[in-house]
Backbone as a printed PyTorch tensor [residue, N CA C, xyz], in Angstrom:
tensor([[[102.2840,  85.7420, 153.5470],
         [101.1140,  85.6170, 154.1150],
         [ 99.8540,  85.3910, 153.3580]],

        [[ 99.1400,  84.3030, 153.2920],
         [ 98.0170,  84.0720, 152.5580],
         [ 96.7310,  84.9060, 152.4350]],

        [[ 96.1430,  84.9970, 151.3960],
         [ 95.1270,  85.7280, 151.1250],
         [ 93.9560,  85.5380, 152.4810]],

        [[ 93.5830,  84.1440, 152.7610],
         [ 92.8390,  83.8580, 153.9280],
         [ 93.2090,  84.4300, 155.2700]],

        [[ 94.6150,  84.7450, 155.2890],
         [ 95.2370,  85.4340, 156.6280],
         [ 94.7990,  86.7500, 156.5280]],

        [[ 94.9840,  87.2610, 155.3840],
         [ 94.4370,  88.6970, 155.1200],
         [ 93.2010,  89.1360, 155.6220]],

        [[ 92.2490,  88.0160, 155.1350],
         [ 90.7730,  88.2210, 155.3810],
         [ 90.4310,  87.9400, 156.6050]],

        [[ 91.2220,  87.2180, 157.4050],
         [ 90.6900,  86.9880, 158.8600],
         [ 91.6440,  88.0120, 159.9520]],

        [[ 92.4370,  88.6620, 159.5080],
         [ 93.0240,  89.7560, 160.1020],
         [ 92.8330,  91.2520, 159.7710]],

        [[ 91.9020,  91.8540, 160.3240],
         [ 91.6140,  93.2570, 160.0120],
         [ 92.6010,  94.1760, 160.3940]],

        [[ 93.6180,  93.9870, 160.9570],
         [ 94.8490,  94.8110, 161.0280],
         [ 96.0130,  94.7040, 160.1760]],

        [[ 95.8120,  94.0750, 158.9950],
         [ 96.6480,  94.0790, 158.1210],
         [ 96.9840,  95.2100, 157.0920]],

        [[ 98.0470,  95.3510, 156.6140],
         [ 98.1430,  96.4810, 155.7900],
         [ 97.2960,  96.5660, 154.5230]],

        [[ 96.8340,  95.2950, 154.2520],
         [ 95.7240,  94.9300, 152.9810],
         [ 94.2720,  95.3800, 153.3550]],

        [[ 93.5400,  96.6960, 153.0680],
         [ 92.3340,  96.7080, 153.4150],
         [ 91.3960,  95.5940, 152.8420]],

        [[ 90.4600,  95.2130, 153.4780],
         [ 89.4100,  94.3310, 153.3030],
         [ 87.9650,  94.8510, 153.3620]],

        [[ 87.4660,  94.3780, 152.3050],
         [ 86.0820,  94.9450, 152.2390],
         [ 85.1110,  94.4300, 153.3680]],

        [[ 84.8300,  95.0600, 154.0500],
         [ 83.7870,  94.8910, 155.4190],
         [ 82.3980,  95.0980, 155.2220]],

        [[ 82.0810,  96.2080, 154.5610],
         [ 80.4440,  96.6460, 154.8000],
         [ 80.2360,  97.5460, 153.4700]],

        [[ 79.0370,  97.4860, 153.2050],
         [ 78.4380,  98.4760, 152.1330],
         [ 77.6910,  99.3020, 152.9350]],

        [[ 77.5420, 100.5900, 152.8270],
         [ 77.0100, 101.7640, 153.3940],
         [ 76.0310, 102.5250, 152.4730]],

        [[ 74.6770, 102.6620, 152.9460],
         [ 73.6680, 103.3130, 152.2910],
         [ 73.2780, 104.2560, 152.8960]],

        [[ 72.9290, 105.5990, 152.5260],
         [ 72.5060, 106.9250, 153.0510],
         [ 71.0580, 106.7970, 152.7050]],

        [[ 70.3720, 106.7300, 153.5850],
         [ 68.7270, 106.8340, 153.3330],
         [ 68.0960, 108.1530, 153.8620]],

        [[ 66.8730, 108.3520, 153.2020],
         [ 66.1170, 109.5380, 153.6920],
         [ 65.0320, 108.8630, 154.3790]],

        [[ 64.8220, 107.8500, 154.4500],
         [ 63.5820, 107.1690, 155.4230],
         [ 63.9050, 105.9340, 156.0500]],

        [[ 64.5870, 105.8120, 157.0330],
         [ 65.2910, 104.4790, 157.6560],
         [ 64.1340, 103.5090, 157.8380]],

        [[ 63.0360, 103.8120, 158.5200],
         [ 62.0200, 102.5480, 158.2640],
         [ 61.3980, 101.8930, 157.0090]],

        [[ 61.3650, 103.0180, 156.0660],
         [ 60.9100, 102.6040, 154.4880],
         [ 62.0960, 101.5560, 153.9550]],

        [[ 63.6170, 102.2790, 154.0780],
         [ 64.6410, 101.3810, 153.3430],
         [ 64.7770,  99.9530, 154.1600]],

        [[ 64.4570,  99.9780, 155.5580],
         [ 64.6920,  98.5070, 156.3980],
         [ 63.7110,  97.7390, 155.7810]],

        [[ 62.4940,  98.1080, 155.6760],
         [ 61.2530,  97.2970, 155.2900],
         [ 61.4870,  96.4680, 154.0010]],

        [[ 62.1440,  97.5750, 153.0820],
         [ 62.5350,  97.0500, 151.7480],
         [ 63.5310,  95.9510, 151.6960]],

        [[ 64.5270,  96.1030, 152.3320],
         [ 65.7920,  95.0610, 152.4640],
         [ 65.4080,  93.9420, 153.3080]],

        [[ 64.4580,  94.2220, 154.1360],
         [ 63.7690,  92.9590, 155.0720],
         [ 63.2010,  92.0690, 153.8020]],

        [[ 62.2760,  92.7250, 153.0110],
         [ 61.6560,  91.8350, 152.1830],
         [ 62.4850,  90.9760, 151.2020]],

        [[ 63.7840,  91.4860, 151.0770],
         [ 64.6930,  90.7670, 150.3130],
         [ 65.6880,  89.8280, 151.0840]],

        [[ 65.2680,  89.6900, 152.3280],
         [ 65.7010,  88.5630, 153.2530],
         [ 66.9160,  89.1530, 154.2470]],

        [[ 67.2800,  90.5460, 154.1160],
         [ 68.4190,  90.6010, 154.8410],
         [ 67.8670,  90.8000, 156.5190]],

        [[ 68.5870,  90.4000, 157.3930],
         [ 68.1430,  90.0920, 158.5600],
         [ 68.5530,  91.2440, 159.5770]],

        [[ 67.5440,  92.3220, 159.3110],
         [ 67.7590,  93.7520, 160.0690],
         [ 67.3600,  93.4310, 161.5410]],

        [[ 68.1770,  94.2830, 162.4450],
         [ 67.6350,  93.8050, 163.7800],
         [ 66.2240,  94.4130, 164.0310]],

        [[ 65.4880,  94.0980, 164.9340],
         [ 64.1960,  94.4420, 165.3260],
         [ 64.4460,  95.5010, 165.8320]],

        [[ 63.4270,  96.7350, 165.7640],
         [ 63.2650,  98.1040, 166.7430],
         [ 64.2560,  98.8780, 166.0070]],

        [[ 64.8170,  98.7250, 164.9960],
         [ 65.9910,  99.5100, 164.3320],
         [ 65.5120, 100.7080, 163.3720]],

        [[ 64.2440, 100.7730, 163.1810],
         [ 63.4680, 101.7260, 162.2630],
         [ 63.7960, 103.0520, 162.6900]],

        [[ 63.8510, 103.2560, 164.0740],
         [ 63.8830, 104.8130, 164.4590],
         [ 65.3050, 105.0650, 164.7920]],

        [[ 66.2910, 104.2510, 164.5070],
         [ 67.6600, 104.5480, 164.8250],
         [ 68.4130, 105.2560, 163.7050]],

        [[ 69.2040, 106.1390, 164.1230],
         [ 69.9200, 106.8840, 162.8930],
         [ 70.8930, 106.1140, 162.1250]],

        [[ 71.4300, 104.8200, 162.7760],
         [ 72.4760, 104.0910, 162.2440],
         [ 71.9120, 102.7500, 162.3420]],

        [[ 72.0940, 101.7680, 161.2320],
         [ 71.7660, 100.5270, 161.6100],
         [ 72.8880,  99.7120, 160.8100]],

        [[ 72.9180,  98.4060, 161.2750],
         [ 73.9560,  97.6630, 160.8460],
         [ 73.2670,  96.0590, 160.6530]],

        [[ 73.6260,  95.4520, 159.5360],
         [ 73.2240,  93.9330, 159.4150],
         [ 74.2050,  93.2140, 159.0610]],

        [[ 74.5550,  92.0080, 159.5950],
         [ 75.4710,  91.1160, 158.7590],
         [ 74.8860,  90.1610, 157.6880]],

        [[ 75.5650,  89.9590, 156.7870],
         [ 75.0660,  89.0290, 155.4680],
         [ 75.8510,  87.9220, 155.5690]],

        [[ 75.1940,  86.7330, 155.0280],
         [ 75.9790,  85.4200, 155.0590],
         [ 77.3200,  85.7740, 154.4550]],

        [[ 78.3140,  84.9930, 154.9900],
         [ 79.4130,  85.3200, 154.4060],
         [ 80.3990,  86.4570, 155.2780]],

        [[ 79.8140,  87.0500, 156.2100],
         [ 80.3610,  88.2460, 157.0580],
         [ 80.3200,  89.6080, 156.4260]],

        [[ 80.1430,  89.8290, 155.1060],
         [ 79.8210,  91.2940, 154.7850],
         [ 78.9150,  91.9730, 155.5540]],

        [[ 78.8780,  93.2360, 155.7600],
         [ 77.7250,  93.9620, 156.5760],
         [ 77.1640,  95.0260, 155.4910]],

        [[ 75.8480,  95.0840, 155.8990],
         [ 75.1560,  96.1730, 155.1690],
         [ 74.8120,  97.4910, 156.3520]],

        [[ 75.3250,  98.7930, 156.0680],
         [ 75.1890,  99.8550, 157.1240],
         [ 74.1000, 100.8410, 156.4230]],

        [[ 73.3590, 101.1010, 157.2000],
         [ 72.2320, 102.3390, 156.9730],
         [ 72.5220, 103.4850, 157.7080]],

        [[ 72.6480, 104.9400, 157.1130],
         [ 72.8780, 106.0320, 157.7730],
         [ 71.6790, 106.9160, 157.3070]],

        [[ 70.9490, 107.5870, 158.2640],
         [ 69.8220, 108.7860, 157.8200],
         [ 70.8830, 109.9080, 157.3730]],

        [[ 70.1020, 110.4950, 156.2580],
         [ 70.9940, 111.7790, 155.6780],
         [ 71.3200, 112.6470, 156.8710]],

        [[ 70.5100, 112.8010, 157.8030],
         [ 70.8920, 113.7910, 159.0380],
         [ 72.1020, 113.3290, 159.7650]],

        [[ 72.2590, 112.0030, 159.8420],
         [ 73.4330, 111.2120, 160.5240],
         [ 74.6720, 111.7040, 159.7910]],

        [[ 74.5990, 111.5520, 158.3430],
         [ 75.7430, 111.7930, 157.7570],
         [ 76.0780, 113.4330, 157.6090]],

        [[ 74.9870, 114.0060, 157.5360],
         [ 75.2540, 115.6290, 157.6390],
         [ 75.7360, 116.1860, 158.9250]],

        [[ 75.5590, 115.0870, 159.9040],
         [ 76.2120, 115.6660, 161.3830],
         [ 77.6590, 115.4900, 161.5690]],

        [[ 78.2930, 114.9770, 160.6820],
         [ 79.8180, 114.5350, 160.4640],
         [ 80.4250, 115.2860, 159.0780]],

        [[ 79.5540, 115.4170, 158.0740],
         [ 79.7170, 115.9810, 156.9990],
         [ 78.9660, 116.8700, 156.4950]],

        [[ 78.8500, 118.1490, 156.9660],
         [ 78.0010, 119.2430, 156.6300],
         [ 77.8590, 119.5560, 155.5230]],

        [[ 78.9170, 119.0910, 154.3510],
         [ 78.6450, 119.5110, 153.1460],
         [ 77.8500, 118.5460, 152.1870]],

        [[ 77.6330, 117.2890, 152.7570],
         [ 77.2140, 116.1140, 152.1330],
         [ 75.8170, 116.5340, 151.5010]],

        [[ 75.6790, 116.1960, 149.9950],
         [ 74.4700, 116.3900, 149.4400],
         [ 73.9760, 114.9840, 148.9220]],

        [[ 72.6870, 114.8080, 148.6450],
         [ 72.1590, 113.7380, 147.9980],
         [ 72.6470, 113.7470, 146.6760]],

        [[ 73.0620, 112.3960, 146.0340],
         [ 73.4580, 112.3290, 144.8030],
         [ 72.4260, 112.5720, 143.7780]],

        [[ 72.7860, 113.2350, 142.4640],
         [ 71.6550, 113.3270, 141.4180],
         [ 72.3460, 112.8270, 140.3470]],

        [[ 71.5730, 112.3840, 139.3570],
         [ 71.8640, 111.9970, 138.0470],
         [ 72.3300, 110.5480, 137.8740]],

        [[ 72.1900, 109.4650, 138.5420],
         [ 72.4280, 108.3230, 138.1330],
         [ 73.1950, 107.7110, 139.4860]],

        [[ 73.3220, 106.5020, 139.5080],
         [ 73.8370, 105.7920, 140.6970],
         [ 75.3730, 105.5430, 140.3600]],

        [[ 75.8810, 105.2260, 141.3480],
         [ 77.4860, 104.8570, 141.4660],
         [ 77.6550, 103.7450, 141.9270]],

        [[ 76.8940, 102.8380, 142.7310],
         [ 76.9610, 101.4230, 143.1000],
         [ 75.7050, 100.9530, 142.8920]],

        [[ 75.8080,  99.7110, 142.9430],
         [ 74.5540,  98.8370, 142.8490],
         [ 74.4980,  97.7210, 143.6960]],

        [[ 73.3820,  97.2040, 144.1480],
         [ 73.3940,  96.0220, 144.7830],
         [ 72.4960,  95.0580, 144.0710]],

        [[ 72.9920,  93.7750, 144.0980],
         [ 72.4030,  92.8690, 143.4640],
         [ 72.3150,  91.5890, 144.3650]],

        [[ 70.9570,  91.1870, 144.3920],
         [ 70.4980,  90.0070, 145.0100],
         [ 70.3490,  88.5590, 144.1310]],

        [[ 71.0520,  87.6040, 144.5640],
         [ 71.0070,  86.2660, 143.7530],
         [ 69.8600,  85.6230, 144.3680]],

        [[ 68.7800,  84.9860, 143.3330],
         [ 67.7730,  84.5820, 143.7220],
         [ 68.0940,  82.9810, 143.5890]],

        [[ 67.1790,  82.2470, 144.0400],
         [ 67.1740,  80.6630, 144.0210],
         [ 67.2810,  80.1880, 142.6870]],

        [[ 66.7030,  80.9480, 141.7160],
         [ 66.1740,  80.0370, 140.2620],
         [ 65.4110,  81.4530, 139.5650]],

        [[ 65.1700,  81.2800, 138.2740],
         [ 64.5600,  82.2130, 137.5210],
         [ 63.2250,  82.7150, 137.9030]],

        [[ 62.3920,  81.6260, 138.4000],
         [ 61.0350,  81.8280, 138.9300],
         [ 61.0610,  82.7590, 140.2960]],

        [[ 62.1810,  82.4840, 140.8020],
         [ 62.0460,  83.4490, 142.3440],
         [ 62.6190,  84.6410, 141.9720]],

        [[ 63.2200,  85.2180, 140.6690],
         [ 63.4110,  86.4240, 140.5890],
         [ 62.2540,  87.3140, 140.2610]],

        [[ 61.1730,  86.2890, 139.3450],
         [ 59.8820,  86.8690, 139.3250],
         [ 59.1420,  87.1020, 140.3700]],

        [[ 59.0780,  86.2630, 141.1080],
         [ 58.2860,  86.1170, 142.6190],
         [ 58.8510,  87.1460, 143.4860]],

        [[ 59.9370,  87.4720, 143.6600],
         [ 60.5830,  88.4170, 144.2800],
         [ 60.3160,  89.8960, 143.6660]],

        [[ 60.3960,  89.9960, 142.3970],
         [ 60.1220,  91.3360, 141.7790],
         [ 58.6050,  91.5910, 141.9430]],

        [[ 57.5430,  90.6230, 141.7670],
         [ 56.3120,  90.7750, 141.9770],
         [ 55.9430,  91.2140, 143.5740]],

        [[ 56.5910,  90.5660, 144.5490],
         [ 56.3310,  90.8660, 145.9420],
         [ 56.6440,  92.2420, 146.3100]],

        [[ 57.7750,  92.7460, 145.7790],
         [ 58.1730,  94.2720, 145.8780],
         [ 57.1200,  95.2260, 145.3600]],

        [[ 56.8310,  94.9170, 144.3660],
         [ 55.8890,  95.7000, 143.6840],
         [ 54.5340,  95.6300, 144.1820]],

        [[ 54.0000,  94.6990, 144.7720],
         [ 52.7730,  94.4160, 145.3630],
         [ 53.0080,  95.1750, 146.7280]],

        [[ 54.1760,  95.5090, 147.2590],
         [ 54.3900,  96.0270, 148.5430],
         [ 54.4740,  97.4860, 148.4610]],

        [[ 54.2810,  97.8150, 147.0380],
         [ 54.3180,  99.3860, 147.0580],
         [ 55.3620,  99.9480, 146.2610]],

        [[ 56.6970,  98.9740, 146.0430],
         [ 57.8100,  99.3160, 145.5440],
         [ 57.8070,  99.8550, 144.1130]],

        [[ 58.5560, 100.5230, 143.3790],
         [ 58.7370, 100.8310, 141.9630],
         [ 59.6790,  99.6870, 141.3490]],

        [[ 59.1480,  99.2510, 140.1720],
         [ 60.1280,  98.4300, 139.2300],
         [ 60.8610,  99.3680, 138.3010]],

        [[ 61.7370,  99.1750, 137.9070],
         [ 62.4310,  99.8000, 136.9240],
         [ 62.8380,  99.1450, 135.7920]],

        [[ 63.1860,  97.8000, 135.7360],
         [ 63.0730,  97.0730, 134.5660],
         [ 62.3510,  95.6320, 135.0840]],

        [[ 61.4150,  95.1830, 134.2250],
         [ 60.7520,  93.9650, 134.6660],
         [ 61.8970,  92.6290, 134.4380]],

        [[ 61.2650,  91.6550, 134.9660],
         [ 62.3250,  90.3660, 134.5370],
         [ 62.1660,  90.0850, 133.0920]],

        [[ 63.6310,  89.8650, 132.8920],
         [ 63.8390,  89.4240, 131.3440],
         [ 64.9370,  88.3130, 131.2450]],

        [[ 64.8980,  87.5240, 130.1540],
         [ 65.9110,  86.8600, 130.1890],
         [ 67.2320,  87.4010, 129.4500]],

        [[ 68.2290,  87.8080, 130.3590],
         [ 69.2650,  88.4390, 129.7140],
         [ 70.1830,  87.6820, 128.8720]],

        [[ 71.0400,  88.3020, 128.0490],
         [ 71.7940,  87.5640, 127.1350],
         [ 72.9910,  86.8470, 127.7410]],

        [[ 73.3000,  87.4900, 128.9270],
         [ 74.5720,  86.9550, 129.6600],
         [ 73.8850,  85.3460, 130.4730]],

        [[ 72.7880,  85.0750, 130.2280],
         [ 72.5780,  83.7560, 130.9890],
         [ 71.8340,  83.9830, 132.0250]],

        [[ 71.0820,  84.9720, 132.3460],
         [ 70.5960,  85.1690, 133.7090],
         [ 69.2400,  85.5340, 133.5580]],

        [[ 68.3810,  85.2570, 134.2420],
         [ 66.7730,  85.9420, 134.4940],
         [ 67.5980,  87.2660, 135.4120]],

        [[ 66.8720,  88.4530, 135.0860],
         [ 67.3170,  89.7120, 135.7870],
         [ 66.1790,  90.7090, 135.7610]],

        [[ 66.1900,  91.4190, 136.8980],
         [ 65.1950,  92.5330, 136.9550],
         [ 65.8100,  93.3070, 137.8490]],

        [[ 65.1860,  94.3740, 137.9210],
         [ 65.8230,  95.8470, 138.5490],
         [ 64.4460,  96.3330, 139.3170]],

        [[ 64.4870,  96.5920, 140.6740],
         [ 63.4510,  97.3520, 141.2140],
         [ 64.2520,  98.5040, 142.1050]],

        [[ 63.5840,  99.4240, 142.4990],
         [ 63.9520, 100.7910, 142.9450],
         [ 63.8700, 100.7200, 144.5320]],

        [[ 64.8380, 100.9170, 145.3760],
         [ 64.5500, 101.0250, 146.8190],
         [ 63.8180, 102.3860, 147.2620]],

        [[ 63.4890, 102.6550, 148.4870],
         [ 62.7520, 103.8420, 148.7980],
         [ 63.3290, 105.2210, 148.4120]],

        [[ 64.7670, 105.0890, 148.3150],
         [ 65.6350, 106.0630, 147.7640],
         [ 65.8430, 106.2350, 146.3090]],

        [[ 65.3490, 105.4010, 145.6670],
         [ 65.3420, 105.4250, 144.1950],
         [ 66.4560, 104.6050, 143.5590]],

        [[ 67.2810, 103.7900, 144.3800],
         [ 68.6690, 103.0650, 143.9280],
         [ 68.0270, 102.1950, 143.2930]],

        [[ 68.7030, 101.5660, 142.0270],
         [ 68.4470, 100.3470, 141.5360],
         [ 68.8360,  99.2050, 142.1590]],

        [[ 68.1690,  98.1500, 142.3710],
         [ 68.6230,  97.0160, 143.3440],
         [ 67.9980,  95.6420, 142.3130]],

        [[ 69.3080,  94.9620, 141.8180],
         [ 69.1930,  93.8860, 140.7550],
         [ 68.7860,  92.7120, 141.5690]],

        [[ 67.7870,  91.9240, 140.9490],
         [ 67.2370,  90.7940, 141.2350],
         [ 67.7480,  89.6910, 140.0160]],

        [[ 68.6660,  88.5430, 140.4540],
         [ 69.1100,  87.7970, 139.2580],
         [ 69.3300,  86.3500, 139.7570]],

        [[ 69.1210,  85.3310, 138.9140],
         [ 69.3390,  83.9690, 138.7430],
         [ 69.8840,  83.4810, 137.4490]],

        [[ 70.8550,  82.5000, 137.6140],
         [ 71.2480,  81.8420, 136.3680],
         [ 70.3160,  81.0670, 135.9110]],

        [[ 69.9590,  81.1290, 134.4510],
         [ 69.0290,  80.3000, 133.7910],
         [ 69.8730,  78.9530, 133.4080]],

        [[ 68.7400,  78.0210, 133.4570],
         [ 69.6080,  76.6000, 132.8670],
         [ 69.9280,  76.7840, 131.6260]],

        [[ 71.1570,  76.0070, 131.4220],
         [ 71.8730,  75.9500, 129.7900],
         [ 70.8960,  75.7640, 128.6580]],

        [[ 69.8140,  75.0570, 129.0710],
         [ 69.0290,  74.5420, 127.8070],
         [ 67.6560,  75.6160, 128.0170]],

        [[ 67.7280,  76.6650, 128.8620],
         [ 66.6410,  77.6180, 128.7070],
         [ 67.1660,  78.9020, 128.3320]]])
């Protein structure tokens, strides 16, 4: 069986990454943040306890409120002391990293790492989503830059 057959067939023995789930304290605030980053969140979803949005390429983002998670996992507690997963959004070019960062800050979101030219050849920045999770913004820098 080829890897493309595994990817297309959700009933194979090999698990296929299908979605990234986020547990949020304020659904409306979280959806507004990710909409600003271009995620096509369904209209009218801000009041829902669970929301899904498909990304280009088929991966999905899932949002669940803390209350929803506690409904099936009563011992769940909000993580403390650092992140265990990070989301990274590729921007069109280095100027788009700066623009996206500025747009999110202007909308009231908190910056964590202002845009900089990283040693690994990218323009990079980190902004915090409404739950305080670092979300990276990046673009490859031109080879001569």
